[in-house]
mmCIF file of C-alpha atoms in Angstrom:
data_model
loop_
_atom_site.group_PDB
_atom_site.id
_atom_site.type_symbol
_atom_site.label_atom_id
_atom_site.label_comp_id
_atom_site.label_asym_id
_atom_site.label_seq_id
_atom_site.Cartn_x
_atom_site.Cartn_y
_atom_site.Cartn_z
ATOM 1 C CA MET A 1 -16.112 4.277 16.254
ATOM 2 C CA LYS A 2 -15.965 0.497 15.832
ATOM 3 C CA HIS A 3 -13.859 -1.552 18.178
ATOM 4 C CA LEU A 4 -11.950 -4.572 16.772
ATOM 5 C CA ILE A 5 -9.839 -7.424 18.116
ATOM 6 C CA GLY A 6 -6.558 -8.158 16.297
ATOM 7 C CA LEU A 7 -5.817 -11.817 17.018
ATOM 8 C CA VAL A 8 -2.178 -12.709 16.752
ATOM 9 C CA GLY A 9 -2.409 -16.207 15.134
ATOM 10 C CA THR A 10 0.910 -17.521 16.573
ATOM 11 C CA ASN A 11 2.752 -17.916 19.834
ATOM 12 C CA SER A 12 6.031 -16.667 18.317
ATOM 13 C CA SER A 13 7.429 -13.585 20.026
ATOM 14 C CA GLN A 14 9.031 -12.340 16.770
ATOM 15 C CA SER A 15 6.082 -12.777 14.364
ATOM 16 C CA THR A 16 5.636 -10.534 11.349
ATOM 17 C CA ASN A 17 1.914 -11.341 11.736
ATOM 18 C CA ARG A 18 1.954 -9.425 14.927
ATOM 19 C CA LYS A 19 3.768 -6.565 12.967
ATOM 20 C CA LEU A 20 1.019 -6.643 10.438
ATOM 21 C CA LEU A 21 -1.712 -6.266 13.002
ATOM 22 C CA GLN A 22 0.206 -3.447 14.719
ATOM 23 C CA PHE A 23 0.521 -1.686 11.364
ATOM 24 C CA ILE A 24 -3.228 -2.123 10.916
ATOM 25 C CA GLN A 25 -3.855 -0.865 14.377
ATOM 26 C CA SER A 26 -1.883 2.372 13.906
ATOM 27 C CA HIS A 27 -2.574 3.055 10.196
ATOM 28 C CA PHE A 28 -6.435 2.939 10.655
ATOM 29 C CA ALA A 29 -6.491 4.430 14.024
ATOM 30 C CA GLU A 30 -8.874 7.162 12.900
ATOM 31 C CA GLU A 31 -11.349 4.755 11.507
ATOM 32 C CA ALA A 32 -11.448 2.037 14.254
ATOM 33 C CA THR A 33 -9.890 1.142 17.525
ATOM 34 C CA MET A 34 -8.216 -2.227 17.630
ATOM 35 C CA GLU A 35 -6.623 -4.072 20.605
ATOM 36 C CA LEU A 36 -4.160 -6.892 20.000
ATOM 37 C CA MET A 37 -4.984 -10.304 21.499
ATOM 38 C CA GLU A 38 -2.094 -12.774 22.209
ATOM 39 C CA ILE A 39 -2.622 -16.538 22.355
ATOM 40 C CA LYS A 40 0.779 -17.493 23.607
ATOM 41 C CA ASP A 41 -0.360 -17.773 27.218
ATOM 42 C CA PHE A 42 -3.221 -20.153 26.384
ATOM 43 C CA PRO A 43 -2.808 -23.551 27.971
ATOM 44 C CA VAL A 44 -2.949 -26.674 25.899
ATOM 45 C CA PHE A 45 -6.500 -27.598 25.231
ATOM 46 C CA ASN A 46 -7.487 -30.744 27.169
ATOM 47 C CA LYS A 47 -11.357 -30.734 27.049
ATOM 48 C CA PRO A 48 -12.012 -30.264 30.701
ATOM 49 C CA THR A 49 -15.135 -31.847 31.979
ATOM 50 C CA ASP A 50 -15.647 -30.651 35.568
ATOM 51 C CA SER A 51 -13.678 -27.387 35.953
ATOM 52 C CA PRO A 52 -14.195 -23.773 34.914
ATOM 53 C CA LEU A 53 -12.521 -22.410 31.923
ATOM 54 C CA PRO A 54 -9.028 -20.987 32.522
ATOM 55 C CA PRO A 55 -9.358 -17.197 33.279
ATOM 56 C CA VAL A 56 -7.238 -16.260 30.249
ATOM 57 C CA ILE A 57 -9.627 -18.122 28.032
ATOM 58 C CA GLN A 58 -12.717 -16.624 29.572
ATOM 59 C CA GLU A 59 -11.246 -13.139 29.404
ATOM 60 C CA ALA A 60 -10.382 -13.571 25.645
ATOM 61 C CA ALA A 61 -13.936 -14.850 24.913
ATOM 62 C CA ASP A 62 -15.348 -11.822 26.705
ATOM 63 C CA ARG A 63 -13.295 -9.444 24.794
ATOM 64 C CA ILE A 64 -14.200 -11.022 21.384
ATOM 65 C CA GLU A 65 -17.893 -11.035 22.407
ATOM 66 C CA GLN A 66 -17.777 -7.243 23.057
ATOM 67 C CA ALA A 67 -15.847 -6.412 19.926
ATOM 68 C CA ASP A 68 -17.566 -5.383 16.675
ATOM 69 C CA GLY A 69 -15.303 -7.634 14.687
ATOM 70 C CA VAL A 70 -12.076 -9.571 14.714
ATOM 71 C CA ILE A 71 -9.067 -9.565 12.355
ATOM 72 C CA ILE A 72 -6.984 -12.725 12.569
ATOM 73 C CA SER A 73 -3.539 -12.728 11.125
ATOM 74 C CA THR A 74 -1.962 -16.215 10.628
ATOM 75 C CA PRO A 75 1.381 -17.516 9.447
ATOM 76 C CA GLU A 76 1.725 -20.765 7.517
ATOM 77 C CA TYR A 77 3.530 -23.723 8.788
ATOM 78 C CA ASP A 78 3.464 -26.914 6.597
ATOM 79 C CA HIS A 79 0.623 -25.558 4.461
ATOM 80 C CA ALA A 80 -1.528 -25.061 7.573
ATOM 81 C CA ILE A 81 -2.262 -22.702 10.408
ATOM 82 C CA PRO A 82 0.027 -23.058 13.511
ATOM 83 C CA ALA A 83 -0.843 -25.476 16.292
ATOM 84 C CA SER A 84 -1.137 -22.585 18.714
ATOM 85 C CA LEU A 85 -3.883 -20.970 16.671
ATOM 86 C CA ILE A 86 -5.797 -24.297 16.401
ATOM 87 C CA ASN A 87 -5.389 -24.582 20.203
ATOM 88 C CA ALA A 88 -6.835 -21.113 20.765
ATOM 89 C CA LEU A 89 -9.864 -21.801 18.487
ATOM 90 C CA ASN A 90 -10.419 -25.080 20.338
ATOM 91 C CA TRP A 91 -10.650 -23.269 23.585
ATOM 92 C CA LEU A 92 -12.769 -20.461 22.081
ATOM 93 C CA SER A 93 -15.371 -22.928 20.919
ATOM 94 C CA TYR A 94 -15.700 -25.117 24.086
ATOM 95 C CA ASP A 95 -18.576 -24.129 26.316
ATOM 96 C CA ILE A 96 -18.182 -20.569 25.082
ATOM 97 C CA TYR A 97 -19.119 -19.333 21.605
ATOM 98 C CA PRO A 98 -17.904 -15.732 20.980
ATOM 99 C CA PHE A 99 -17.274 -16.352 17.317
ATOM 100 C CA VAL A 100 -20.876 -17.295 16.408
ATOM 101 C CA ASP A 101 -22.005 -14.564 13.948
ATOM 102 C CA LYS A 102 -18.901 -12.473 14.619
ATOM 103 C CA PRO A 103 -17.571 -10.690 11.529
ATOM 104 C CA VAL A 104 -14.032 -11.856 10.875
ATOM 105 C CA MET A 105 -11.410 -10.730 8.416
ATOM 106 C CA ILE A 106 -8.428 -12.880 7.696
ATOM 107 C CA THR A 107 -5.005 -11.681 6.899
ATOM 108 C CA GLY A 108 -1.570 -13.377 6.851
ATOM 109 C CA ALA A 109 2.210 -12.902 6.586
ATOM 110 C CA SER A 110 4.778 -15.351 5.626
ATOM 111 C CA TYR A 111 8.520 -15.461 4.880
ATOM 112 C CA GLY A 112 7.938 -17.010 1.537
ATOM 113 C CA THR A 113 6.151 -16.147 -1.727
ATOM 114 C CA LEU A 114 2.639 -17.379 -1.028
ATOM 115 C CA GLY A 115 1.885 -15.136 1.973
ATOM 116 C CA SER A 116 0.065 -17.810 3.996
ATOM 117 C CA SER A 117 -2.566 -18.603 1.295
ATOM 118 C CA ARG A 118 -3.037 -22.254 2.271
ATOM 119 C CA ALA A 119 -3.303 -21.412 5.857
ATOM 120 C CA GLN A 120 -5.863 -18.781 5.290
ATOM 121 C CA ALA A 121 -8.015 -21.207 3.268
ATOM 122 C CA GLN A 122 -7.765 -23.740 6.149
ATOM 123 C CA LEU A 123 -8.647 -21.099 8.665
ATOM 124 C CA ARG A 124 -11.819 -20.138 6.698
ATOM 125 C CA GLN A 125 -12.823 -23.823 6.910
ATOM 126 C CA ILE A 126 -12.168 -24.009 10.613
ATOM 127 C CA LEU A 127 -14.023 -20.756 11.354
ATOM 128 C CA ASP A 128 -17.016 -22.084 9.490
ATOM 129 C CA SER A 129 -17.211 -25.250 11.740
ATOM 130 C CA PRO A 130 -20.422 -25.761 13.794
ATOM 131 C CA GLU A 131 -18.995 -24.715 17.112
ATOM 132 C CA LEU A 132 -17.407 -21.472 15.692
ATOM 133 C CA LYS A 133 -19.789 -20.237 12.921
ATOM 134 C CA ALA A 134 -18.028 -16.911 12.373
ATOM 135 C CA ARG A 135 -19.095 -14.581 9.584
ATOM 136 C CA ILE A 136 -15.996 -14.470 7.341
ATOM 137 C CA MET A 137 -15.571 -11.617 4.943
ATOM 138 C CA PRO A 138 -15.667 -13.228 1.508
ATOM 139 C CA SER A 139 -13.090 -12.619 -1.340
ATOM 140 C CA SER A 140 -10.777 -10.700 1.044
ATOM 141 C CA GLU A 141 -7.408 -12.417 1.171
ATOM 142 C CA PHE A 142 -4.586 -10.196 2.261
ATOM 143 C CA LEU A 143 -1.401 -12.148 1.604
ATOM 144 C CA LEU A 144 1.881 -10.527 2.767
ATOM 145 C CA SER A 145 4.741 -12.392 1.228
ATOM 146 C CA HIS A 146 8.367 -12.037 2.114
ATOM 147 C CA SER A 147 7.309 -10.444 5.299
ATOM 148 C CA LEU A 148 10.770 -10.177 6.778
ATOM 149 C CA GLN A 149 11.525 -7.477 4.201
ATOM 150 C CA ALA A 150 8.091 -5.939 4.189
ATOM 151 C CA PHE A 151 8.455 -3.413 7.196
ATOM 152 C CA ASP A 152 10.672 -0.398 7.679
ATOM 153 C CA GLU A 153 12.325 0.507 10.950
ATOM 154 C CA GLU A 154 9.121 2.017 12.195
ATOM 155 C CA ASN A 155 6.913 -0.997 11.574
ATOM 156 C CA ARG A 156 5.338 0.436 8.447
ATOM 157 C CA LEU A 157 4.664 -1.483 5.245
ATOM 158 C CA LYS A 158 7.099 -0.436 2.564
ATOM 159 C CA ASP A 159 5.020 -1.411 -0.475
ATOM 160 C CA ALA A 160 2.528 1.246 -1.433
ATOM 161 C CA SER A 161 0.440 -1.158 -3.476
ATOM 162 C CA GLN A 162 0.122 -3.383 -0.392
ATOM 163 C CA ILE A 163 -1.012 -0.471 1.681
ATOM 164 C CA GLU A 164 -3.548 0.520 -1.017
ATOM 165 C CA LYS A 165 -4.971 -2.998 -1.171
ATOM 166 C CA LEU A 166 -5.122 -3.191 2.650
ATOM 167 C CA THR A 167 -6.848 0.076 2.883
ATOM 168 C CA GLY A 168 -9.556 -1.133 0.428
ATOM 169 C CA LEU A 169 -9.987 -4.388 2.388
ATOM 170 C CA PHE A 170 -10.165 -2.530 5.696
ATOM 171 C CA ALA A 171 -12.768 -0.166 4.403
ATOM 172 C CA ASP A 172 -14.856 -3.152 3.057
ATOM 173 C CA PHE A 173 -14.463 -4.907 6.405
ATOM 174 C CA LEU A 174 -16.018 -1.963 8.356
ATOM 175 C CA ILE A 175 -19.009 -2.068 5.966
ATOM 176 C CA PHE A 176 -19.057 -5.872 6.379
ATOM 177 C CA VAL A 177 -19.158 -5.368 10.130
ATOM 178 C CA ASP A 178 -22.159 -3.066 9.865
ATOM 179 C CA LEU A 179 -24.017 -5.487 7.602
ATOM 180 C CA VAL A 180 -23.283 -8.558 9.706
ATOM 181 C CA ASN A 181 -24.222 -6.860 12.989
ATOM 182 C CA GLN A 182 -27.595 -6.209 11.602
ATOM 183 C CA LEU A 183 -28.202 -9.896 10.986
ATOM 184 C CA VAL A 184 -29.138 -10.596 14.673
ATOM 185 C CA GLN A 185 -32.478 -12.278 14.312
ATOM 186 C CA ALA A 186 -31.200 -15.826 14.401
ATOM 187 C CA HIS A 187 -28.221 -15.153 16.648
ATOM 188 C CA ASP A 188 -29.624 -16.765 19.747
ATOM 189 C CA SER A 189 -30.706 -19.805 17.739
ATOM 190 C CA ASN A 190 -27.193 -20.019 16.248
ATOM 191 C CA VAL A 191 -25.505 -19.947 19.666
ATOM 192 C CA LYS A 192 -27.878 -22.602 20.847
ATOM 193 C CA ALA A 193 -27.115 -24.749 17.872
ATOM 194 C CA ALA A 194 -23.368 -24.372 18.612
ATOM 195 C CA GLU A 195 -23.945 -25.298 22.246
ATOM 196 C CA ASN A 196 -25.980 -28.358 21.368
ATOM 197 C CA PHE A 197 -23.784 -29.686 18.582
ATOM 198 C CA SER A 198 -22.078 -32.960 19.108
ATOM 199 C CA TRP A 199 -19.889 -34.998 16.723
ATOM 200 C CA GLU A 200 -20.754 -38.107 18.600
ATOM 201 C CA THR A 201 -24.492 -37.839 17.748
ATOM 202 C CA ILE A 202 -24.136 -37.146 13.977
#
């Protein structure tokens, strides 16, 4: 059985994105295991030059490295992903490169109508940066709009059509994970390229 990380893309303690990942975790428990990863305890990124990475960062990187794939759920603030998620990705691409060639599925929940569509587009662009270079599942947006009304008292999605769509995307993601994890021939070179990349020398 595949083991996934569900990355909660916010430091909010009441996020519906956490609820969405918890639903995925429970609803698809017979198809894959998923552990939730929080970013609310990540320190502010400060590009350290002479100190080891904070333990919480190294532990997160190790967990991502060992997982078969990652599902990130992001809210949308001002047409963008939250600063806390940018901060986490800054840490997870600094002297450690757990996302290189890692299969990633993006989901998102928002209080409004668009369901974090702009944030998801931005997140795809960030995950494709030279220091991250994740393998992002294409054509796979899951946009949960009006998320405050989307769950029942037992944290289950109410809308059967949304569950049907998510079920299809999750099944596709498991296939995508298998495909991507066979593309290992250039992985060492890709990691080395991420390690050696420098914006100053472009």
